[in-house]
Amino acid sequence: MTTSNDLFVLGVETSCDDTAAAVVCRRADGSCQILSNEVWAQHDDHAAFGGVVPEIAARSHVERLDSTIERAIAVAGIPFDRLSAVAATAGPGLVGGVMVGLTTAKAIALAHNLPLVPLNHLEGHALSARMTEPAAFPYLLLLISGGHTQLIHVRGVGDYVRLGTTIDDAAGESFDKTAKLLGLGAPGGPMVEAAATGGRANRFDLPRPLAQRAGCDFSFSGLKTAIREAATSIEQPTGQDVADIAASFQFAAARHLAQRTEKAMEMISPPEGDRRLVVAGGVAANCSVKKMLQDLCAANSWQLMVPPPKYCTDNGAMIAWAGAERIAAGMTPTLDESLGLAPRARWPLAPHKDGGKLGSGRKGPKA
């Protein structure tokens, strides 16, 4: 049963190669009901190019976004005049795609006189676990996606401290490059995981990045180089060779993520009741990575929270939910402020390790 204090928010996500829209309800008690979550993946559009082509992605968003939003509204059974607000990714990401989604959301907000909440895409991931379970603040977030690898102390809505980030490549990007190198196709993460089944993770002695470095930053460029050398050292690789390389890379990447996350745990050293690790982003769906982090949490008496796989990858529900969370926290910008916001290719969620905050949203507000 809905009440007058429930929030119904349409979320629009077009930061990379997934065209997504969703409607969520944030109930008065703070719980979430996902009423629809429509995603149109563009893998086939980019398959011939070995990676995402920004111009093709933007054109695909133009062609598919309107119908994706229509499906989200129809499945949810919430017409535009019952919406409380529209939320849309304003960055970071491929700026052409971000522009398509943000412009469409602005048009909907204007046409239906609705508040518009422009969102940092990373905030959608940061708050996604709260859609499906009671992830109370504060918690440690490990964000691992195609374009981002970060450790963030999430202290509340709009209150984030970045503890560590990648100094070169993102975890998801390294999975994608490994898949391409091994001829596995796209999407890279699931393809590497599938290929690693039956592989020997100890066949190749891969490096331990930043093992002697203080802090909790990440590095994946060395692993990528080592995998390339392993692959090119075999003149005619068999299926078992490919499985062994994939398994070795997957194990090394998971180990690196766990080791740097343990450093972040030590850095914030929360009391026992606040030891919560949330893992979000597409790589969070990898079973090997999840198992390594489960073992880490068990050994240190932490609680691990991972959204269901469909909410780990880019989706509209996390954007709608983050918008609802900001509205509930009193962080709704005026429509004039939102309409004046330009799409951003780069937009740090938490620019300072010493406690810098993302603005409340009232000032207007892939890398």
Coordinates of C-alpha atoms in Angstrom, one line a residue:
M1 CA 0.0 0.0 0.0
T2 CA 1.4 3.4 -1.0
T3 CA 1.2 6.6 1.1
S4 CA 1.3 10.3 0.3
N5 CA 4.9 10.3 1.6
D6 CA 6.2 7.7 -0.9
L7 CA 8.4 8.9 -3.7
F8 CA 8.1 7.6 -7.2
V9 CA 11.2 8.4 -9.3
L10 CA 12.0 7.7 -12.9
G11 CA 15.7 7.0 -13.4
V12 CA 17.6 7.4 -16.8
E13 CA 21.0 6.0 -17.3
T14 CA 23.1 6.4 -20.5
S15 CA 26.7 6.9 -19.3
C16 CA 28.2 4.1 -21.5
D17 CA 26.7 1.4 -23.7
D18 CA 23.6 0.4 -21.8
T19 CA 20.4 2.3 -22.4
A20 CA 18.4 2.1 -19.2
A21 CA 15.3 3.4 -17.5
A22 CA 13.5 2.4 -14.3
V23 CA 10.9 3.5 -11.8
V24 CA 11.4 2.9 -8.1
C25 CA 9.4 3.8 -5.1
R26 CA 11.1 5.0 -1.9
R27 CA 8.6 4.3 0.8
A28 CA 8.1 6.6 3.8
D29 CA 10.0 4.1 6.0
G30 CA 13.1 4.4 3.7
S31 CA 12.6 1.0 2.0
C32 CA 12.8 0.5 -1.7
Q33 CA 10.4 -1.1 -4.2
I34 CA 11.8 -1.5 -7.7
L35 CA 8.7 -1.2 -10.0
S36 CA 10.5 -1.6 -13.3
N37 CA 14.1 -1.8 -14.6
E38 CA 14.5 -1.8 -18.3
V39 CA 18.0 -2.2 -19.9
W40 CA 18.9 -2.4 -23.5
A41 CA 22.5 -3.6 -23.9
Q42 CA 24.4 -2.5 -26.9
H43 CA 27.0 -5.4 -27.1
D44 CA 26.0 -6.4 -30.6
D45 CA 26.4 -2.8 -31.9
H46 CA 30.0 -2.7 -30.8
A47 CA 31.1 -6.3 -31.3
A48 CA 32.9 -5.7 -34.6
F49 CA 35.1 -3.0 -33.1
G50 CA 36.5 -4.8 -30.1
G51 CA 35.2 -2.1 -27.7
V52 CA 32.7 0.6 -27.1
V53 CA 32.6 3.3 -29.9
P54 CA 31.3 6.5 -28.3
E55 CA 29.6 7.8 -31.5
I56 CA 27.8 4.5 -32.0
A57 CA 26.8 4.4 -28.3
A58 CA 25.3 7.9 -28.5
R59 CA 23.4 7.1 -31.6
S60 CA 22.0 3.9 -30.1
H61 CA 20.8 5.9 -27.0
V62 CA 19.0 8.3 -29.3
E63 CA 17.3 5.5 -31.1
R64 CA 16.3 3.4 -28.1
L65 CA 15.9 5.7 -25.0
D66 CA 12.3 6.9 -25.7
S67 CA 11.0 3.3 -26.1
T68 CA 13.0 2.2 -23.0
I69 CA 11.5 4.9 -20.9
E70 CA 8.0 4.0 -22.2
R71 CA 8.5 0.4 -21.2
A72 CA 9.7 1.4 -17.8
I73 CA 6.6 3.6 -17.2
A74 CA 4.3 0.9 -18.6
V75 CA 5.7 -2.0 -16.5
A76 CA 5.7 0.1 -13.4
G77 CA 2.1 1.2 -13.9
I78 CA 3.0 4.7 -12.7
P79 CA 2.1 7.4 -15.3
F80 CA 4.2 10.6 -15.6
D81 CA 1.6 12.6 -13.6
R82 CA 2.2 10.3 -10.6
L83 CA 6.0 10.7 -10.6
S84 CA 7.6 12.6 -7.8
A85 CA 10.8 13.4 -9.8
V86 CA 13.1 12.4 -12.7
A87 CA 16.7 11.4 -12.0
A88 CA 19.3 11.2 -14.7
T89 CA 23.0 10.5 -15.0
A90 CA 24.8 13.8 -15.6
G91 CA 28.3 12.2 -15.6
P92 CA 30.9 10.8 -15.6
G93 CA 30.9 8.8 -18.8
L94 CA 30.9 9.1 -22.5
V95 CA 29.7 12.6 -22.9
G96 CA 27.6 12.0 -26.0
G97 CA 25.6 9.3 -24.3
V98 CA 25.3 11.3 -21.1
M99 CA 24.0 14.2 -23.1
V100 CA 21.2 12.1 -24.7
G101 CA 20.0 10.8 -21.3
L102 CA 20.2 14.2 -19.5
T103 CA 18.6 16.1 -22.3
T104 CA 15.7 13.6 -22.4
A105 CA 15.2 13.8 -18.6
K106 CA 15.2 17.6 -18.9
A107 CA 12.5 17.4 -21.5
I108 CA 10.4 15.1 -19.3
A109 CA 10.8 17.3 -16.3
L110 CA 9.8 20.4 -18.2
A111 CA 6.8 18.8 -19.9
H112 CA 5.4 17.4 -16.6
N113 CA 6.6 20.1 -14.2
L114 CA 8.7 17.6 -12.2
P115 CA 11.9 18.1 -10.2
L116 CA 15.0 16.9 -12.0
V117 CA 17.9 15.4 -10.0
P118 CA 21.1 15.3 -12.1
L119 CA 23.3 12.5 -10.6
N120 CA 26.9 11.4 -10.5
H121 CA 26.8 7.9 -12.0
L122 CA 29.1 6.7 -9.2
E123 CA 26.7 7.8 -6.6
G124 CA 24.1 5.4 -8.2
H125 CA 26.6 2.5 -7.6
A126 CA 27.5 3.8 -4.1
L127 CA 23.9 3.7 -2.9
S128 CA 22.7 0.6 -4.9
A129 CA 23.0 -1.9 -2.1
R130 CA 20.4 0.1 -0.1
M131 CA 17.8 -0.8 -2.7
T132 CA 17.8 -4.5 -1.7
E133 CA 19.0 -4.7 1.9
P134 CA 19.3 -2.4 4.9
A135 CA 22.8 -1.1 4.3
A136 CA 23.0 1.4 7.1
F137 CA 25.5 4.3 7.0
P138 CA 28.5 4.4 7.3
Y139 CA 30.0 1.7 5.2
L140 CA 33.1 1.0 3.1
L141 CA 32.4 0.8 -0.7
L142 CA 34.5 -1.1 -3.2
L143 CA 33.4 0.2 -6.6
I144 CA 34.7 -2.0 -9.4
S145 CA 33.4 -1.3 -12.9
G146 CA 34.6 -1.0 -16.4
G147 CA 35.8 2.6 -15.9
H148 CA 36.3 2.9 -12.2
T149 CA 38.1 1.2 -9.3
Q150 CA 37.7 3.0 -6.0
L151 CA 37.5 2.5 -2.3
I152 CA 35.1 5.1 -0.7
H153 CA 34.0 5.6 2.8
V154 CA 30.2 6.2 2.4
R155 CA 29.2 8.2 5.5
G156 CA 25.7 9.3 4.2
V157 CA 23.9 10.5 1.1
G158 CA 26.2 13.1 -0.5
D159 CA 29.0 12.5 2.1
Y160 CA 31.8 10.4 0.6
V161 CA 35.5 10.1 1.3
R162 CA 37.7 8.5 -1.4
L163 CA 40.4 6.4 0.2
G164 CA 41.9 4.8 -2.8
T165 CA 41.6 4.7 -6.6
T166 CA 43.4 3.1 -9.6
I167 CA 46.6 4.8 -10.6
D168 CA 46.2 3.5 -14.2
D169 CA 43.5 1.1 -15.4
A170 CA 40.2 0.0 -14.0
A171 CA 39.4 -3.5 -12.9
G172 CA 36.6 -3.9 -15.5
E173 CA 38.8 -2.5 -18.3
S174 CA 41.5 -5.1 -17.5
F175 CA 38.9 -7.9 -17.7
D176 CA 37.8 -6.5 -21.0
K177 CA 41.3 -6.3 -22.4
T178 CA 42.1 -9.8 -21.2
A179 CA 39.0 -11.1 -23.0
K180 CA 40.0 -9.4 -26.2
L181 CA 43.5 -10.7 -26.0
L182 CA 42.2 -14.3 -25.6
G183 CA 39.6 -13.8 -28.3
L184 CA 36.7 -14.4 -25.9
G185 CA 34.4 -11.7 -27.1
A186 CA 32.2 -9.3 -25.1
P187 CA 31.1 -8.5 -22.5
G188 CA 34.6 -9.2 -21.2
G189 CA 34.0 -9.9 -17.5
P190 CA 31.5 -12.7 -18.0
M191 CA 33.5 -14.1 -20.8
V192 CA 36.7 -14.3 -18.7
E193 CA 34.8 -15.9 -15.8
A194 CA 33.3 -18.5 -18.1
A195 CA 36.7 -19.3 -19.7
A196 CA 38.3 -19.6 -16.3
T197 CA 36.1 -22.5 -15.4
G198 CA 38.3 -25.6 -15.3
G199 CA 41.4 -23.4 -15.6
R200 CA 44.5 -23.7 -13.3
A201 CA 44.8 -20.4 -11.4
N202 CA 48.3 -21.3 -10.3
R203 CA 49.9 -22.0 -13.7
F204 CA 51.2 -18.5 -14.3
D205 CA 53.0 -16.6 -11.6
L206 CA 51.5 -13.2 -12.0
P207 CA 52.6 -10.0 -10.2
R208 CA 51.1 -8.6 -7.0
P209 CA 50.7 -4.9 -7.8
L210 CA 51.6 -2.3 -5.2
A211 CA 52.4 -5.0 -2.7
Q212 CA 54.9 -2.9 -0.9
R213 CA 53.1 0.4 -1.3
A214 CA 51.2 2.1 1.6
G215 CA 47.6 3.1 1.2
C216 CA 44.9 1.4 -0.8
D217 CA 45.3 2.5 -4.4
F218 CA 45.1 0.0 -7.2
S219 CA 47.1 -0.8 -10.4
F220 CA 46.1 -3.2 -13.1
S221 CA 48.5 -2.2 -16.0
G222 CA 51.2 -4.7 -14.8
L223 CA 48.7 -7.6 -14.7
K224 CA 47.6 -6.7 -18.2
T225 CA 51.2 -6.8 -19.4
A226 CA 51.9 -10.1 -17.7
I227 CA 48.8 -11.7 -19.3
R228 CA 49.9 -10.5 -22.7
E229 CA 53.3 -12.0 -22.2
A230 CA 51.8 -15.3 -21.0
A231 CA 49.5 -15.5 -24.0
T232 CA 52.1 -14.6 -26.6
S233 CA 54.6 -17.1 -25.1
I234 CA 52.3 -20.0 -26.3
E235 CA 52.6 -20.4 -30.1
Q236 CA 49.3 -22.3 -30.6
P237 CA 47.2 -22.0 -27.4
T238 CA 44.8 -24.8 -26.7
G239 CA 41.4 -24.4 -24.9
Q240 CA 43.2 -25.5 -21.7
D241 CA 45.8 -22.8 -22.2
V242 CA 43.1 -20.1 -22.5
A243 CA 41.3 -21.4 -19.5
D244 CA 44.6 -21.4 -17.4
I245 CA 45.4 -17.8 -18.5
A246 CA 41.9 -16.6 -17.7
A247 CA 41.9 -18.4 -14.3
S248 CA 45.3 -17.0 -13.4
F249 CA 44.3 -13.5 -14.3
Q250 CA 41.0 -13.7 -12.5
F251 CA 42.7 -15.0 -9.3
A252 CA 45.4 -12.3 -9.5
A253 CA 42.8 -9.5 -10.0
A254 CA 40.6 -10.8 -7.2
R255 CA 43.6 -11.1 -4.9
H256 CA 44.7 -7.5 -5.6
L257 CA 41.2 -6.2 -5.0
A258 CA 41.0 -8.0 -1.7
Q259 CA 44.5 -7.0 -0.5
R260 CA 43.9 -3.3 -1.2
T261 CA 40.4 -3.5 0.4
E262 CA 42.0 -4.9 3.5
K263 CA 44.2 -1.8 3.7
A264 CA 41.1 0.4 3.5
M265 CA 39.5 -1.6 6.3
E266 CA 42.6 -0.9 8.5
M267 CA 42.6 2.8 7.4
I268 CA 39.1 3.5 8.7
S269 CA 39.1 0.9 11.5
P270 CA 35.3 1.2 12.3
P271 CA 33.8 -0.2 15.5
E272 CA 32.5 -3.7 15.2
G273 CA 28.9 -2.7 14.6
D274 CA 29.9 -0.5 11.6
R275 CA 32.1 -3.1 9.7
R276 CA 30.1 -3.2 6.5
L277 CA 31.7 -3.7 3.0
V278 CA 29.5 -2.9 0.0
V279 CA 30.8 -4.1 -3.3
A280 CA 29.2 -2.5 -6.4
G281 CA 29.9 -2.2 -10.2
G282 CA 29.9 -4.8 -12.9
V283 CA 33.0 -6.7 -11.6
A284 CA 31.1 -7.3 -8.3
A285 CA 29.1 -9.9 -10.2
N286 CA 32.3 -12.0 -10.7
C287 CA 32.0 -15.1 -8.4
S288 CA 35.8 -15.4 -7.9
V289 CA 36.1 -11.8 -6.8
K290 CA 33.0 -12.2 -4.5
K291 CA 34.5 -15.4 -2.9
M292 CA 37.8 -13.6 -2.2
L293 CA 36.0 -10.7 -0.6
Q294 CA 33.8 -13.1 1.4
D295 CA 36.9 -14.8 2.8
L296 CA 38.4 -11.4 3.6
C297 CA 35.3 -10.2 5.5
A298 CA 35.0 -13.5 7.4
A299 CA 38.6 -13.3 8.5
N300 CA 38.1 -9.7 9.8
S301 CA 34.6 -9.9 11.2
W302 CA 33.1 -7.6 8.5
Q303 CA 29.7 -8.0 6.8
L304 CA 29.7 -8.2 3.0
M305 CA 26.9 -6.7 1.0
V306 CA 26.7 -7.2 -2.8
P307 CA 23.6 -6.1 -4.8
P308 CA 22.1 -8.8 -7.1
P309 CA 24.1 -9.0 -10.4
K310 CA 21.4 -7.1 -12.4
Y311 CA 21.9 -4.1 -10.1
C312 CA 25.7 -4.3 -10.1
T313 CA 26.0 -3.4 -13.8
D314 CA 24.7 -0.1 -15.1
N315 CA 21.0 0.2 -14.7
G316 CA 18.3 2.8 -14.3
A317 CA 17.0 1.6 -10.9
M318 CA 20.2 2.7 -9.1
I319 CA 19.9 6.1 -10.7
A320 CA 16.2 6.4 -9.7
W321 CA 17.0 5.2 -6.2
A322 CA 19.9 7.6 -5.7
G323 CA 17.6 10.4 -6.9
A324 CA 15.0 9.4 -4.3
E325 CA 17.7 9.2 -1.6
R326 CA 18.7 12.8 -2.4
I327 CA 15.2 14.0 -2.4
A328 CA 14.5 12.4 1.0
A329 CA 17.7 14.0 2.4
G330 CA 16.5 17.5 1.3
M331 CA 19.0 17.7 -1.6
T332 CA 16.6 18.5 -4.4
P333 CA 17.9 21.2 -6.8
T334 CA 15.5 23.7 -8.3
L335 CA 14.4 23.0 -11.9
D336 CA 16.3 26.0 -13.1
E337 CA 19.5 24.7 -11.5
S338 CA 19.1 21.3 -13.0
L339 CA 18.2 22.6 -16.5
G340 CA 21.4 24.6 -16.4
L341 CA 23.7 21.6 -15.7
A342 CA 25.9 20.5 -18.6
P343 CA 26.8 16.8 -19.0
R344 CA 30.2 15.9 -17.6
A345 CA 32.8 13.4 -19.0
R346 CA 34.7 13.5 -15.7
W347 CA 33.1 14.0 -12.3
P348 CA 34.9 12.7 -9.2
L349 CA 32.4 11.5 -6.5
A350 CA 34.8 12.4 -3.7
P351 CA 37.7 14.5 -4.9
H352 CA 39.6 14.6 -1.6
K353 CA 40.8 11.9 0.7
D354 CA 40.6 14.2 3.7
G355 CA 36.8 14.3 3.6
G356 CA 35.7 16.3 0.6
K357 CA 32.0 16.1 0.0
L358 CA 29.8 16.1 -3.2
G359 CA 27.7 19.2 -3.1
S360 CA 24.1 19.0 -1.9
G361 CA 22.7 19.5 -5.3
R362 CA 21.3 23.0 -4.6
K363 CA 24.2 24.7 -6.4
G364 CA 23.6 22.7 -9.5
P365 CA 24.9 20.4 -8.9
K366 CA 34.3 8.3 -17.5
A367 CA 36.5 8.8 -16.9

